[in-house]
C-alpha positions as YAML, in Angstrom:
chain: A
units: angstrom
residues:
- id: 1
  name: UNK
  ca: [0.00, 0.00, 0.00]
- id: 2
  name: UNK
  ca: [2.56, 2.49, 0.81]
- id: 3
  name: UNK
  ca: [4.61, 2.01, -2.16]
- id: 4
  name: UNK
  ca: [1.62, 2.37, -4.20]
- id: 5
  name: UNK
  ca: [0.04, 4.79, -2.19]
- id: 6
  name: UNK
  ca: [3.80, 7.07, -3.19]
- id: 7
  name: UNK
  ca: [3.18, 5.95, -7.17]
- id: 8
  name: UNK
  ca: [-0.50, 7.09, -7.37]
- id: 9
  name: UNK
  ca: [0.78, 10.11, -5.19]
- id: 10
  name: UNK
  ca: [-2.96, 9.37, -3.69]
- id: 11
  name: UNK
  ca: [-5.05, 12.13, -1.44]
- id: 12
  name: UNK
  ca: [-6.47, 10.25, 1.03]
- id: 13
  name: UNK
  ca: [-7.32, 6.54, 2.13]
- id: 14
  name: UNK
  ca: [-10.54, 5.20, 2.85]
- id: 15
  name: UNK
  ca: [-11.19, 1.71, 5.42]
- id: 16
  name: UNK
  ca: [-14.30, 0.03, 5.17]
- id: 17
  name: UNK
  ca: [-14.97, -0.91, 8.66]
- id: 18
  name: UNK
  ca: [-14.04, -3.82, 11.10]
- id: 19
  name: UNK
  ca: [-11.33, -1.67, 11.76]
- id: 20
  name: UNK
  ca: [-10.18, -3.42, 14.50]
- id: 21
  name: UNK
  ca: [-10.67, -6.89, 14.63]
- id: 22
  name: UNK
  ca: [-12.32, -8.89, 16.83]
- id: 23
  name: UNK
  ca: [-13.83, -6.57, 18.98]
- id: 24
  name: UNK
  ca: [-13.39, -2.71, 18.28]
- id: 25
  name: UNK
  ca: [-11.47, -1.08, 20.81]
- id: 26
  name: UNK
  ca: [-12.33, -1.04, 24.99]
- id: 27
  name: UNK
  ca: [-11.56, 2.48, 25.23]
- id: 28
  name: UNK
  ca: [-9.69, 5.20, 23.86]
- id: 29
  name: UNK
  ca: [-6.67, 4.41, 25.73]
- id: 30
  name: UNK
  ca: [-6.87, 0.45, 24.08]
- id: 31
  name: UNK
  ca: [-3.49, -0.22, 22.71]
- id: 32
  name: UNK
  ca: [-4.80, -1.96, 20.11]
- id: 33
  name: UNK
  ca: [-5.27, 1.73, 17.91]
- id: 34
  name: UNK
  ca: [-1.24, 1.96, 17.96]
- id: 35
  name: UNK
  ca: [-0.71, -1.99, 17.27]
- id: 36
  name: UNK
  ca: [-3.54, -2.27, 14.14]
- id: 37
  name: UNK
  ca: [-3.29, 1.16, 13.13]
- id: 38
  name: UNK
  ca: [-0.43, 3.97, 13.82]
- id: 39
  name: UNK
  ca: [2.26, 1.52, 13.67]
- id: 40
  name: UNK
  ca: [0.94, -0.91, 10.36]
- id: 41
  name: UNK
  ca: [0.60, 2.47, 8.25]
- id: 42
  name: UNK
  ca: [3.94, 3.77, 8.62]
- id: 43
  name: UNK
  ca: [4.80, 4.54, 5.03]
- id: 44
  name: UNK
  ca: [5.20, 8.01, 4.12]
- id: 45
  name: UNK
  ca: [2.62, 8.01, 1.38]
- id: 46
  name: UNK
  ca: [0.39, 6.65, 3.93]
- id: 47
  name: UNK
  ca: [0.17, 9.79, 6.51]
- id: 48
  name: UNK
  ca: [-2.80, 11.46, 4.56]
- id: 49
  name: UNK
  ca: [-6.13, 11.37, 5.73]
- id: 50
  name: UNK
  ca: [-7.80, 8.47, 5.66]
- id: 51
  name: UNK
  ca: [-11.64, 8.13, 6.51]
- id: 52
  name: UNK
  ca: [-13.17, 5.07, 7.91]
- id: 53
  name: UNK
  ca: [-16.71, 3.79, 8.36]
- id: 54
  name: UNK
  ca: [-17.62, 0.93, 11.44]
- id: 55
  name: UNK
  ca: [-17.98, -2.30, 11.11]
- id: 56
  name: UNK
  ca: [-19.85, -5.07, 12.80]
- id: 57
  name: UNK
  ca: [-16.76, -6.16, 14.43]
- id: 58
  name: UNK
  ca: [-15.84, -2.37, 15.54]
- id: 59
  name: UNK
  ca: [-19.52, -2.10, 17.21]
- id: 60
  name: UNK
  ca: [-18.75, -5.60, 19.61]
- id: 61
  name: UNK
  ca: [-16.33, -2.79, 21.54]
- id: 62
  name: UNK
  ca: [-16.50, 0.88, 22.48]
- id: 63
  name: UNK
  ca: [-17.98, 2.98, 19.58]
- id: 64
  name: UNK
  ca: [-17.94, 5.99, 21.26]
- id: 65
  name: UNK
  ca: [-13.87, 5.38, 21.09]
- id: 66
  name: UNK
  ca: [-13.31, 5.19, 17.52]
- id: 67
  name: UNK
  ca: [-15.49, 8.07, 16.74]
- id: 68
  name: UNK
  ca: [-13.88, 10.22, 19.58]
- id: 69
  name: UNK
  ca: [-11.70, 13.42, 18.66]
- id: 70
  name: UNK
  ca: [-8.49, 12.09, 21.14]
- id: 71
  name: UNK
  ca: [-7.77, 9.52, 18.58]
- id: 72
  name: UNK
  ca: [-7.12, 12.14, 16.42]
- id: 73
  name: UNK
  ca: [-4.89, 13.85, 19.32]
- id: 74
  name: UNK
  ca: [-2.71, 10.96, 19.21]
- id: 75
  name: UNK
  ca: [-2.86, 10.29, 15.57]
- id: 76
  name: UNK
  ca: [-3.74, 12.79, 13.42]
- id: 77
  name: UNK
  ca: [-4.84, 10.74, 10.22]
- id: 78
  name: UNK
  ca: [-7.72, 9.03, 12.01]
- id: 79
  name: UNK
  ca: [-11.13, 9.80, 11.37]
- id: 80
  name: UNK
  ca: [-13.53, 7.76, 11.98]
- id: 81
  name: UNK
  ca: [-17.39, 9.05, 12.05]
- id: 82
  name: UNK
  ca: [-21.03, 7.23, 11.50]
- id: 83
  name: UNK
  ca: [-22.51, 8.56, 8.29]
- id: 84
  name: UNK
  ca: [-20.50, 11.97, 6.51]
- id: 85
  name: UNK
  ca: [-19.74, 13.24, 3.70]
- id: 86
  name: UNK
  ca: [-16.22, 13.89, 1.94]
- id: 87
  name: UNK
  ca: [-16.36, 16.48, -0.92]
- id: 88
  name: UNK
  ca: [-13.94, 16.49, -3.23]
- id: 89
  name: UNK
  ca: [-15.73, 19.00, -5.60]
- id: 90
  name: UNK
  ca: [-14.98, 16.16, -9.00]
- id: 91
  name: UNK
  ca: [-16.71, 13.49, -7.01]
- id: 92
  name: UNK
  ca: [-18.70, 13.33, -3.41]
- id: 93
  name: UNK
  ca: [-17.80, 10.50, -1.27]
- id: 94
  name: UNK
  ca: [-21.06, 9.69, 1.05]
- id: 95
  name: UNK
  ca: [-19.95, 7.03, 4.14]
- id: 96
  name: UNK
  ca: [-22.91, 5.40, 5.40]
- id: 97
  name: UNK
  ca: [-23.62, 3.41, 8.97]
- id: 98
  name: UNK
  ca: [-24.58, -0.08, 7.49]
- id: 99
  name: UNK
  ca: [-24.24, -2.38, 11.12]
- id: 100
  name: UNK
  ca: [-27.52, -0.77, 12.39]
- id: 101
  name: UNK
  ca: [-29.17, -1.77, 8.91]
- id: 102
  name: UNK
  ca: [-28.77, -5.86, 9.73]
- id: 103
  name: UNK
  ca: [-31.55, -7.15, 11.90]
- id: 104
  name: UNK
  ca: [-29.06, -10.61, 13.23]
- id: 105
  name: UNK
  ca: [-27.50, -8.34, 15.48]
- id: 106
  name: UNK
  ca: [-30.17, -7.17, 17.20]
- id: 107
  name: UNK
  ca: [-32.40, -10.40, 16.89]
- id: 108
  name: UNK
  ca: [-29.41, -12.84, 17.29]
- id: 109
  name: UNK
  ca: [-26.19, -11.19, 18.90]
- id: 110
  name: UNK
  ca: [-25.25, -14.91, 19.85]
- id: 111
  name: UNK
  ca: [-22.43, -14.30, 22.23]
- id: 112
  name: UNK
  ca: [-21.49, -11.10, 21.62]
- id: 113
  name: UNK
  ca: [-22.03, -7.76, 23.21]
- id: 114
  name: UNK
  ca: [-23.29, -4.98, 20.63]
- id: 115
  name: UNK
  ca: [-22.59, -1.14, 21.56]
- id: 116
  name: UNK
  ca: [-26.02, 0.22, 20.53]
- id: 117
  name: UNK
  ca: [-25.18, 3.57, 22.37]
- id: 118
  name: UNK
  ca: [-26.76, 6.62, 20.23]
- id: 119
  name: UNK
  ca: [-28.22, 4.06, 17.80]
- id: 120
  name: UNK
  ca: [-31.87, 3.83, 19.84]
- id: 121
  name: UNK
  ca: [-34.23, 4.05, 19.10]
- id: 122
  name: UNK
  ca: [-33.45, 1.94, 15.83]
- id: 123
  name: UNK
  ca: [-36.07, 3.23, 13.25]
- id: 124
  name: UNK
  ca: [-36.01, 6.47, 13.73]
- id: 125
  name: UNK
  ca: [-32.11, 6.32, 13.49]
- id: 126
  name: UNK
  ca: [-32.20, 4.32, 10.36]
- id: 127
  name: UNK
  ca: [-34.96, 6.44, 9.05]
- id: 128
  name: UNK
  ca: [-33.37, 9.58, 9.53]
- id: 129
  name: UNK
  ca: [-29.72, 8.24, 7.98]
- id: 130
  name: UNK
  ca: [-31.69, 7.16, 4.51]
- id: 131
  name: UNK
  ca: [-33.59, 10.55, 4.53]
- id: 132
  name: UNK
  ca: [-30.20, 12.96, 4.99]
- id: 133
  name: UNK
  ca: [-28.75, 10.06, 2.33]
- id: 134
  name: UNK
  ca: [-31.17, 10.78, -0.45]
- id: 135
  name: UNK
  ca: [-31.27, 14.14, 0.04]
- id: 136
  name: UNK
  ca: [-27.30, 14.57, 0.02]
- id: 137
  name: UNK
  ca: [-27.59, 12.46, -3.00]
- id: 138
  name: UNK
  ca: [-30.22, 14.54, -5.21]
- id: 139
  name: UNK
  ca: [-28.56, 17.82, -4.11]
- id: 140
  name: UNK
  ca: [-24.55, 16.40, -4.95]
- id: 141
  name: UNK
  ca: [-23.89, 18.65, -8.38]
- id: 142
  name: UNK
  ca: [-20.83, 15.63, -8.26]
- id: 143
  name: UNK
  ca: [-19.38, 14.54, -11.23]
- id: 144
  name: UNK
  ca: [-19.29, 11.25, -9.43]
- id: 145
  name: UNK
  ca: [-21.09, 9.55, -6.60]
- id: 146
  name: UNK
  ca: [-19.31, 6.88, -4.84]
- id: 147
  name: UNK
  ca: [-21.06, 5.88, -1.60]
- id: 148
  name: UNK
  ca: [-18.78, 3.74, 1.30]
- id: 149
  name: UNK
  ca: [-20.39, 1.52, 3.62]
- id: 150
  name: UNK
  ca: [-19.29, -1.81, 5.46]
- id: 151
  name: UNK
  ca: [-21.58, -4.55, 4.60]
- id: 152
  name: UNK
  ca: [-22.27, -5.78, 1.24]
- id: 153
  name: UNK
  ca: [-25.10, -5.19, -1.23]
- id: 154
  name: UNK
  ca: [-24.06, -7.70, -3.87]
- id: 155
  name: UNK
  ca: [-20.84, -10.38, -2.81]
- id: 156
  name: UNK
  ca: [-19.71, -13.70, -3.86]
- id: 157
  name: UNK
  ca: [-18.58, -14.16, -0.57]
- id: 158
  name: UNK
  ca: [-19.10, -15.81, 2.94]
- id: 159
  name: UNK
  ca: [-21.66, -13.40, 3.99]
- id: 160
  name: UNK
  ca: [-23.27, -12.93, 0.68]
- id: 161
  name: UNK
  ca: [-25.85, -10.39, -0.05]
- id: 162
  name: UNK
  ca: [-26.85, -7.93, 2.65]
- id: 163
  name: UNK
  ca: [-30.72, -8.41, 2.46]
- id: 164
  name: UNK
  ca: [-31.50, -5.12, 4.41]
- id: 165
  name: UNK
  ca: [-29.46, -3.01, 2.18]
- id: 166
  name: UNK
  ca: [-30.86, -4.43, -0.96]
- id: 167
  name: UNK
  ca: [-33.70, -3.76, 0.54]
- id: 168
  name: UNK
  ca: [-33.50, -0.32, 1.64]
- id: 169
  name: UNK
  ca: [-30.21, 0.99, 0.08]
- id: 170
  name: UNK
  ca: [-30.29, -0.13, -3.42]
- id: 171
  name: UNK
  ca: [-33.31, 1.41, -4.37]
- id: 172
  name: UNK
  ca: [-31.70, 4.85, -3.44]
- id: 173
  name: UNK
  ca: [-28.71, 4.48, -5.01]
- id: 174
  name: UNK
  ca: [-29.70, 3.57, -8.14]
- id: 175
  name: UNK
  ca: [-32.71, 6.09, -8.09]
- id: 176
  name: UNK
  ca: [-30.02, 8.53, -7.74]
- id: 177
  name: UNK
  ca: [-26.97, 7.33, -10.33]
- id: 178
  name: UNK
  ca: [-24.34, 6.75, -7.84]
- id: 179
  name: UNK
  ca: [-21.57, 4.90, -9.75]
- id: 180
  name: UNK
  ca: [-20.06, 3.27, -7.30]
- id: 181
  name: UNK
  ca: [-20.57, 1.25, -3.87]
- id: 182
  name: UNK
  ca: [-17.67, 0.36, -1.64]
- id: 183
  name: UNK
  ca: [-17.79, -2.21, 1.11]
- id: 184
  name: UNK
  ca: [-16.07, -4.70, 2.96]
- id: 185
  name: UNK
  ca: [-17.58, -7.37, 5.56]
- id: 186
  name: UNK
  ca: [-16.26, -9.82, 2.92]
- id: 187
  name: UNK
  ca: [-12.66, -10.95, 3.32]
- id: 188
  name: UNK
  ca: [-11.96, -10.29, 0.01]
- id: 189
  name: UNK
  ca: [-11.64, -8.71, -3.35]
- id: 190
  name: UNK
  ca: [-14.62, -8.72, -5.45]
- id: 191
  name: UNK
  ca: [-16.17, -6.29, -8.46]
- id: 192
  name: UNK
  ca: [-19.66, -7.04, -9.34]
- id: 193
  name: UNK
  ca: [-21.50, -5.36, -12.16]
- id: 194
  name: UNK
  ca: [-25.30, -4.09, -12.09]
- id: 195
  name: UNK
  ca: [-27.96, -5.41, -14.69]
- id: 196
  name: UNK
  ca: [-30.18, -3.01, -13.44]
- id: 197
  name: UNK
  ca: [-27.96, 0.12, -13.41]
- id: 198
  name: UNK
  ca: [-24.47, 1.84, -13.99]
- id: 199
  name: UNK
  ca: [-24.19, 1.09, -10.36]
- id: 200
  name: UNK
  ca: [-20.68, -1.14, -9.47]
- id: 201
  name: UNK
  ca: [-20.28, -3.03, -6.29]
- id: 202
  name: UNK
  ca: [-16.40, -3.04, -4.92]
- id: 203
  name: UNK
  ca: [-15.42, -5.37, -2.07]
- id: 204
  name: UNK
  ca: [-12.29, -4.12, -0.67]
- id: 205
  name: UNK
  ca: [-12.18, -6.40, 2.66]
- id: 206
  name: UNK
  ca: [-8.63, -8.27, 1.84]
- id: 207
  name: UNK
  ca: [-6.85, -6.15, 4.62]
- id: 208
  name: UNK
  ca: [-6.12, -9.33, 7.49]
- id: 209
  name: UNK
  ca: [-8.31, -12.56, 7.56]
- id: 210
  name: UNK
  ca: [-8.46, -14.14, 4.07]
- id: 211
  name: UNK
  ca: [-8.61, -17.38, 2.00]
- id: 212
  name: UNK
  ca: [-11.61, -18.25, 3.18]
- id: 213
  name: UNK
  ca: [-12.70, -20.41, 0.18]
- id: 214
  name: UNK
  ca: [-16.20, -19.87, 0.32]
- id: 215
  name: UNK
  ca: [-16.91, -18.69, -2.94]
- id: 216
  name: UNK
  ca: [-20.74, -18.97, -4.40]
- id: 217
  name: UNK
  ca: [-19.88, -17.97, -8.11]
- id: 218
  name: UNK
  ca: [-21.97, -15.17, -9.47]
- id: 219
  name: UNK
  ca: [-23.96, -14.71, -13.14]
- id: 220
  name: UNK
  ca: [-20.20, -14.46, -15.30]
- id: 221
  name: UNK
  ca: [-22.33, -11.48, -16.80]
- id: 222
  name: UNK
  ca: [-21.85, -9.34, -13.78]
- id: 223
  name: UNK
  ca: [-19.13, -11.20, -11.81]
- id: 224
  name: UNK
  ca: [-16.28, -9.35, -12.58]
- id: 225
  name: UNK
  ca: [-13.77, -10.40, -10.67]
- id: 226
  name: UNK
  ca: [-13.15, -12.33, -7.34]
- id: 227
  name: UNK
  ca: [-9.64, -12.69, -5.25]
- id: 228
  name: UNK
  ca: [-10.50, -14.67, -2.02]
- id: 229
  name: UNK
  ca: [-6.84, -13.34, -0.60]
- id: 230
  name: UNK
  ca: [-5.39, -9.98, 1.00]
- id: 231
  name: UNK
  ca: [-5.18, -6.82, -0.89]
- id: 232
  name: UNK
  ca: [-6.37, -3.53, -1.81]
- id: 233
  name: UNK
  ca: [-7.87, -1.53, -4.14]
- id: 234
  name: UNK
  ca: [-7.19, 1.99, -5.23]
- id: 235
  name: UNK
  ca: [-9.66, 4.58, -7.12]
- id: 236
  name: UNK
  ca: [-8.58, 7.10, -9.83]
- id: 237
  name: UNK
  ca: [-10.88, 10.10, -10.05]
- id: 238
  name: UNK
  ca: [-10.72, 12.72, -13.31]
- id: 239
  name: UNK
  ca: [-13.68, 15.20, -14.45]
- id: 240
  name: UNK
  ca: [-13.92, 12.88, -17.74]
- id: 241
  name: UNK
  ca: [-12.78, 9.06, -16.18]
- id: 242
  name: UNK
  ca: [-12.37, 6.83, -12.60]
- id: 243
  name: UNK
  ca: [-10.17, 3.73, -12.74]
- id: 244
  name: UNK
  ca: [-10.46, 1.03, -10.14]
- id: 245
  name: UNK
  ca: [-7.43, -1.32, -9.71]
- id: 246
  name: UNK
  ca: [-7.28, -4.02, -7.40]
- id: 247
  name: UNK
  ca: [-3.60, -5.16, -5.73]
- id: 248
  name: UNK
  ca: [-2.34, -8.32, -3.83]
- id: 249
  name: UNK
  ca: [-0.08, -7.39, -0.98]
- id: 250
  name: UNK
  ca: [2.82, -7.73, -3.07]
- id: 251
  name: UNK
  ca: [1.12, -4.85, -4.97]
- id: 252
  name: UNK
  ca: [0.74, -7.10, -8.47]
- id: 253
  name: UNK
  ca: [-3.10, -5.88, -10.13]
- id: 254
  name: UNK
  ca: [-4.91, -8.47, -10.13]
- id: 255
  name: UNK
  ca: [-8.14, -6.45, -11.99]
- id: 256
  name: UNK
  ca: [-8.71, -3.25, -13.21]
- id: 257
  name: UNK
  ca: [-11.67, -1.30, -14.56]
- id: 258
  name: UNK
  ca: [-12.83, 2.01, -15.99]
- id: 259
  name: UNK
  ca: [-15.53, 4.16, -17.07]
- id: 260
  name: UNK
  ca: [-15.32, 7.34, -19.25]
- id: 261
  name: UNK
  ca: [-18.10, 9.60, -19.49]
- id: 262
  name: UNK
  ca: [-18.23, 12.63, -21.90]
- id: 263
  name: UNK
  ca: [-18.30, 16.16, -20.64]
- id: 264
  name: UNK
  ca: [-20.68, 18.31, -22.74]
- id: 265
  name: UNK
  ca: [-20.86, 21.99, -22.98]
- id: 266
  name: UNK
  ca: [-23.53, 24.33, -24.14]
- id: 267
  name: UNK
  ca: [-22.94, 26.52, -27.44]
- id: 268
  name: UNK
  ca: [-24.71, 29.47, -27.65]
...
């Protein structure tokens, strides 16, 4: 990533939740932010901002930690928020709260312990996070919508498709011509394609716990791509173009894709 990071001379860096694994972090003071985070991104080309959503794993610990402003005391690339927006005027990044979404945690935590602090009372929380997300949606003037959320909407992987997302996510997103959705949950690389829109689903969740070998193969027609090891992925962004390429951690692409769109200007 680094070395890549200082090729692409990138801008920021984006994680997709389950930040730290198993359990989120106890407390702000948990040393586990400086052993998964401060001292793992250590290359130069790394020390830009990088934005990160929760994950299902970060919400079994202290939510209130990752989302507080001393992490950023003690490390000043952290951010880590529920649902914002990053603007970067060519596209409009919209990071979205997706653990709250899934009704197994609630219905059947099993064993674990979820941190529902500031997420009660559910509907109205989830209701309120769609409406701000369509609205921020249908008044982006955005070249290009990419939204970033943890779980999955479409994945060849273990956990499959999200079925409260489809549900209540999809429909938004495509009603509004976001181009791309970026996720992890799924230990994995993965690019899906849409039948039903421009919309393209990018699993990015190859960052520790891999090889799973649980693959249930996709239509080929949309399946673009699946890499059940560790990796990354990294996003071009132009007025006119984005190009997606997806690394192994020896930083070999192992898929790439683009789209081009046309910019057209009025003549009077």
């Amino acid at each position: 990533m680094g070395i890549m990071g200082e090729k692409l001379d990138i801008d920021f860096i984006i994680s997709t939740g389950d930040n730290f694994y198993e359990g989120g972090l106890n407390g702000v003071d948990d040393p586990a932010f400086n052993e998964s985070f401060t001292r793992v991104y250590t290359a130069p080309s790394l020390q830009k901002q990088w934005y990160s959503v929760l994950g299902n794993h970060d919400y079994r610990g202290d939510v209130e930690a990752q989302l507080s402003p001393v992490l950023r005391e003690m490390d000043s690339k952290w951010l880590c928020l529920r649902s914002f927006i990053v603007n970067t005027e060519i596209a409009e990044f919209f990071f979205i709260d997706t653990t709250p979404f899934v009704n197994k945690y609630f219905l059947e935590p099993e064993d674990h312990v979820y941190d529902w602090s500031g997420i009660l009372p559910r509907k109205s929380y989830l209701s309120n996070l769609l409406k701000d997300l369509e609205l921020a949606l249908k008044e982006s003037s955005a070249k290009w919508k990419i939204v970033v959320g943890h779980h999955t909407i479409k994945s060849a992987g273990q956990h499959g498709n999200t079925a409260e997302l489809n549900l209540q996510l999809l429909p938004i997103l495509q009603a509004n011509n976001v181009d791309l959705y970026i996720n992890g949950h799924d230990h994995c690389l993965e690019h899906i394609s849409s039948s039903e829109s421009p919309l393209q689903f990018l699993t990015s969740g190859g960052g520790s716990k891999a090889w799973r070998g649980d693959v249930s193969w996709w239509d080929s027609k949309e399946m673009k791509f699946y890499y059940d090891g560790q990796g990354f992925m990294s996003v071009q962004i132009t007025q006119t173009e984005v190009d997606v390429v997806f690394y192994d951690v020896s930083g070999e692409v192992k898929h790439k894709w683009s789209r081009t769109e046309q910019i057209f200007s009025a003549v009077l």
